[in-house]
Coordinates of C-alpha atoms in Angstrom, one line a residue:
Chain A
Q17 CA -0.3 15.7 -10.3
V18 CA 1.2 14.6 -7.0
Q19 CA 4.4 12.6 -7.3
L20 CA 6.5 11.0 -4.7
Q21 CA 10.2 10.0 -5.0
E22 CA 12.2 8.0 -2.5
S23 CA 15.8 8.4 -2.0
G24 CA 18.5 6.8 0.1
P25 CA 21.3 4.3 0.2
G26 CA 20.5 1.0 -1.5
L27 CA 22.7 -1.0 0.6
V28 CA 23.1 -1.1 4.5
K29 CA 25.0 -3.3 6.6
P30 CA 23.5 -5.6 9.3
S31 CA 22.9 -3.7 12.6
E32 CA 23.0 -0.4 11.1
T33 CA 20.3 2.2 10.4
L34 CA 18.3 2.3 7.3
S35 CA 17.4 5.9 6.1
L36 CA 15.1 7.0 3.3
T37 CA 13.5 10.2 2.4
C38 CA 10.4 10.8 0.2
T39 CA 10.1 14.1 -1.7
V40 CA 6.6 15.1 -2.6
T41 CA 6.0 17.3 -5.5
G42 CA 2.9 18.6 -7.3
G43 CA 1.1 19.1 -4.0
S44 CA 1.5 20.1 -0.5
I45 CA 2.5 17.7 2.2
N46 CA 0.0 19.3 4.5
T47 CA -3.2 17.7 5.5
Y48 CA -2.5 14.1 4.3
Y49 CA -0.9 11.0 6.2
W50 CA 2.4 10.0 4.6
S51 CA 3.1 6.3 4.9
W52 CA 6.1 3.9 4.2
V53 CA 5.2 0.5 2.9
R54 CA 7.7 -2.4 2.0
Q55 CA 7.6 -5.5 -0.1
P56 CA 10.2 -8.2 0.4
P57 CA 11.2 -9.8 -2.9
G58 CA 8.3 -12.0 -4.0
K59 CA 6.2 -11.3 -0.9
Q60 CA 3.2 -9.2 0.1
L61 CA 3.0 -5.7 1.1
E62 CA 3.8 -4.5 4.6
W63 CA 2.7 -1.3 6.1
I64 CA 5.5 0.3 8.3
G65 CA 3.9 3.4 9.6
Y66 CA 2.8 6.8 8.8
V67 CA 3.6 10.4 9.7
Y68 CA 0.9 13.1 9.6
Y69 CA 1.9 16.6 8.5
N70 CA 1.9 17.9 12.0
G71 CA 4.5 15.1 13.2
Y72 CA 2.1 12.7 14.5
T73 CA 2.9 9.2 14.0
E74 CA 1.5 5.7 14.0
Y75 CA 3.9 2.7 13.5
N76 CA 3.2 -1.1 12.8
F77 CA 3.5 -2.8 16.1
S78 CA 5.8 -5.3 14.7
L79 CA 8.5 -2.6 13.9
K80 CA 7.6 0.1 16.5
S81 CA 10.8 -0.4 18.5
R82 CA 13.0 0.3 15.6
V83 CA 11.1 2.8 13.5
T84 CA 11.2 6.6 13.5
M85 CA 9.3 8.7 11.0
S86 CA 9.5 12.5 10.5
V87 CA 8.2 15.4 8.4
D88 CA 9.9 18.4 6.8
T89 CA 7.0 20.6 5.7
S90 CA 9.3 23.4 4.6
N91 CA 10.9 21.0 2.0
N92 CA 7.8 18.8 1.3
Q93 CA 9.7 15.8 2.5
F94 CA 9.2 12.9 5.0
S95 CA 11.6 10.3 6.3
L96 CA 12.0 6.8 7.6
K97 CA 14.6 5.4 9.9
L98 CA 14.8 1.8 10.6
S99 CA 17.5 0.9 13.2
S100 CA 19.4 -2.6 13.8
V101 CA 18.5 -3.9 10.5
T102 CA 18.8 -7.6 9.3
A103 CA 18.6 -9.4 6.2
A104 CA 14.9 -9.7 6.7
D105 CA 14.5 -5.9 6.3
T106 CA 15.7 -6.4 2.7
A107 CA 12.8 -5.1 0.6
L108 CA 11.5 -2.7 -1.9
Y109 CA 10.5 0.4 0.2
Y110 CA 7.7 2.6 -1.1
C111 CA 6.5 5.9 0.2
A112 CA 2.8 6.6 -0.4
R113 CA 0.2 9.2 0.5
G114 CA -2.6 8.1 2.8
G115 CA -5.9 9.4 2.1
I116 CA -8.5 11.3 4.4
A117 CA -12.2 10.6 5.1
D118 CA -13.5 7.7 3.1
R119 CA -10.1 7.2 1.6
R120 CA -8.6 7.0 5.3
G121 CA -5.9 4.4 5.5
A122 CA -5.9 3.8 1.6
F123 CA -2.9 4.9 -0.4
D124 CA -3.8 7.0 -3.6
Y125 CA -0.3 8.0 -4.6
W126 CA 2.9 6.0 -4.5
G127 CA 6.5 6.5 -5.0
Q128 CA 8.2 4.2 -7.6
G129 CA 10.0 2.3 -4.8
T130 CA 13.5 1.9 -3.8
L131 CA 15.4 -1.4 -3.1
V132 CA 17.2 -1.6 0.0
T133 CA 19.5 -4.6 0.5
V134 CA 20.9 -5.5 3.9
S135 CA 24.3 -7.2 3.4
T136 CA 27.8 -6.9 4.5
Chain P
D30 CA -3.3 -7.9 13.7
I31 CA -6.3 -8.3 11.2
Q32 CA -5.3 -11.1 8.8
M33 CA -6.4 -10.8 5.2
A34 CA -7.0 -14.0 3.1
Q35 CA -7.3 -13.6 -0.6
S36 CA -8.7 -16.4 -3.1
P37 CA -7.7 -17.6 -5.6
S38 CA -4.0 -17.0 -5.2
S39 CA -3.8 -17.1 -9.1
V40 CA -6.3 -17.0 -12.0
S41 CA -6.0 -17.3 -15.7
A42 CA -8.7 -15.9 -17.8
S43 CA -9.6 -14.8 -21.4
V44 CA -10.2 -11.3 -22.7
G45 CA -13.9 -10.6 -22.1
D46 CA -14.3 -13.0 -19.0
R47 CA -15.9 -11.8 -15.9
V48 CA -13.3 -12.2 -13.0
T49 CA -14.0 -12.3 -9.4
I50 CA -11.4 -12.0 -6.5
T51 CA -12.3 -12.5 -2.9
C52 CA -10.9 -11.2 0.3
R53 CA -11.7 -12.3 3.7
A54 CA -10.8 -10.6 7.0
S55 CA -10.2 -12.3 10.3
Q56 CA -12.3 -9.6 12.0
G57 CA -15.2 -7.3 10.9
L58 CA -14.1 -4.3 8.8
S59 CA -17.4 -2.5 8.2
N60 CA -16.5 -1.4 4.8
W61 CA -12.8 -0.3 5.4
L62 CA -11.3 -2.2 2.6
A63 CA -9.3 -0.9 -0.3
W64 CA -8.2 -2.8 -3.5
Y65 CA -4.9 -2.3 -5.6
Q66 CA -3.4 -3.6 -8.8
Q67 CA 0.3 -4.1 -9.1
K68 CA 2.2 -4.8 -12.2
P69 CA 5.7 -6.2 -12.3
G70 CA 8.3 -3.6 -11.4
K71 CA 5.7 -1.1 -10.6
A72 CA 4.1 0.4 -7.6
P73 CA 0.5 -0.6 -6.6
K74 CA -2.2 1.3 -8.3
F75 CA -5.3 2.4 -6.3
L76 CA -8.4 1.0 -7.5
I77 CA -11.2 1.1 -4.9
Y78 CA -11.8 2.5 -1.4
A79 CA -14.2 1.9 1.3
A80 CA -15.2 -1.3 -0.2
F81 CA -17.0 -0.2 -3.3
N82 CA -16.0 3.3 -4.3
L83 CA -13.9 3.6 -7.4
Q84 CA -11.0 5.8 -7.4
S85 CA -11.0 8.6 -10.1
G86 CA -9.8 7.4 -13.3
V87 CA -10.3 3.6 -12.7
P88 CA -12.4 2.1 -15.5
S89 CA -16.0 1.2 -14.7
R90 CA -15.4 -2.5 -15.4
F91 CA -13.8 -2.7 -12.0
S92 CA -16.1 -2.8 -9.0
G93 CA -16.1 -3.8 -5.4
S94 CA -18.5 -5.1 -2.9
G95 CA -19.0 -6.6 0.5
S96 CA -19.0 -5.6 4.1
G97 CA -18.0 -7.0 7.4
T98 CA -15.4 -9.8 6.7
D99 CA -16.1 -10.8 3.1
F100 CA -15.3 -8.7 0.1
T101 CA -15.0 -9.0 -3.7
L102 CA -13.4 -7.3 -6.5
T103 CA -15.0 -7.9 -9.9
I104 CA -13.7 -7.1 -13.4
S105 CA -16.8 -7.5 -15.5
S106 CA -15.0 -7.7 -19.0
L107 CA -11.5 -8.7 -18.7
Q108 CA -8.9 -6.5 -20.9
P109 CA -5.5 -7.3 -21.8
E110 CA -4.1 -4.5 -19.6
D111 CA -5.7 -6.0 -16.5
F112 CA -3.0 -8.4 -15.9
G113 CA -1.0 -8.2 -12.6
T114 CA -1.4 -8.9 -9.1
Y115 CA -4.4 -7.7 -6.9
Y116 CA -4.1 -6.9 -3.3
C117 CA -6.8 -6.1 -0.6
Q118 CA -5.9 -3.9 2.3
Q119 CA -7.9 -3.4 5.4
T120 CA -8.0 0.3 6.5
H121 CA -10.2 -0.4 9.6
S122 CA -7.4 -0.5 12.4
F123 CA -3.7 -0.5 12.9
P124 CA -1.6 -1.9 11.7
Y125 CA -3.0 -1.7 8.1
T126 CA -2.7 -5.1 6.5
F127 CA -2.7 -6.5 2.9
G128 CA -3.8 -9.8 1.6
Q129 CA -1.2 -12.1 0.0
G130 CA -2.2 -11.3 -3.4
T131 CA -4.1 -12.7 -6.4
K132 CA -2.2 -12.9 -9.7
L133 CA -4.2 -12.5 -12.7
E134 CA -2.9 -13.7 -16.1
I135 CA -4.5 -13.3 -19.3
K136 CA -4.9 -16.6 -21.5

């Protein structure tokens, strides 16, 4: 059974960089697309972007200038960096596996989510 | 960005009822649409992909239909465990976008 687990600081200061890592167990990181999705408190889901196992990335245009994603296939991990954060970046951050073929773009496995608060 | 609009925003129904949630896209998606169920404090659960394909392990009382801009999620006979918030997501083009959610409560 594939499992995903987010890790990283729960508190980030304004203007600093948010950094999260997702560890994948129970399956290989190869082949699939690995996404980050966030959900501000009480609001809807927002796709941040994905990294393919070969390092190819696609980002949400609204965040593109501040987002960097990378993959570490040797450790079955992928990461998110979001720079110059503000209070608007406070959210529950999920990592998720993106499907292929008919499941393209859909997320079949999710981490439990990690709350990141931007505050002094 | 493709905008996704769900209706209703909330619904209350009884066990055994048939429940329908609709999702409308601002542009045609062909059938590139997914549905999720989210319970409080939990990650979304993947239900349906490509508009009408049931993910493995999802009860057959769930079904999806539609194409183009108008889609429907139907629960044929509501069960107590079906409470939660349901989201549609377009997987047609970047950036992937979600609907605002439909909160389903059990009477």
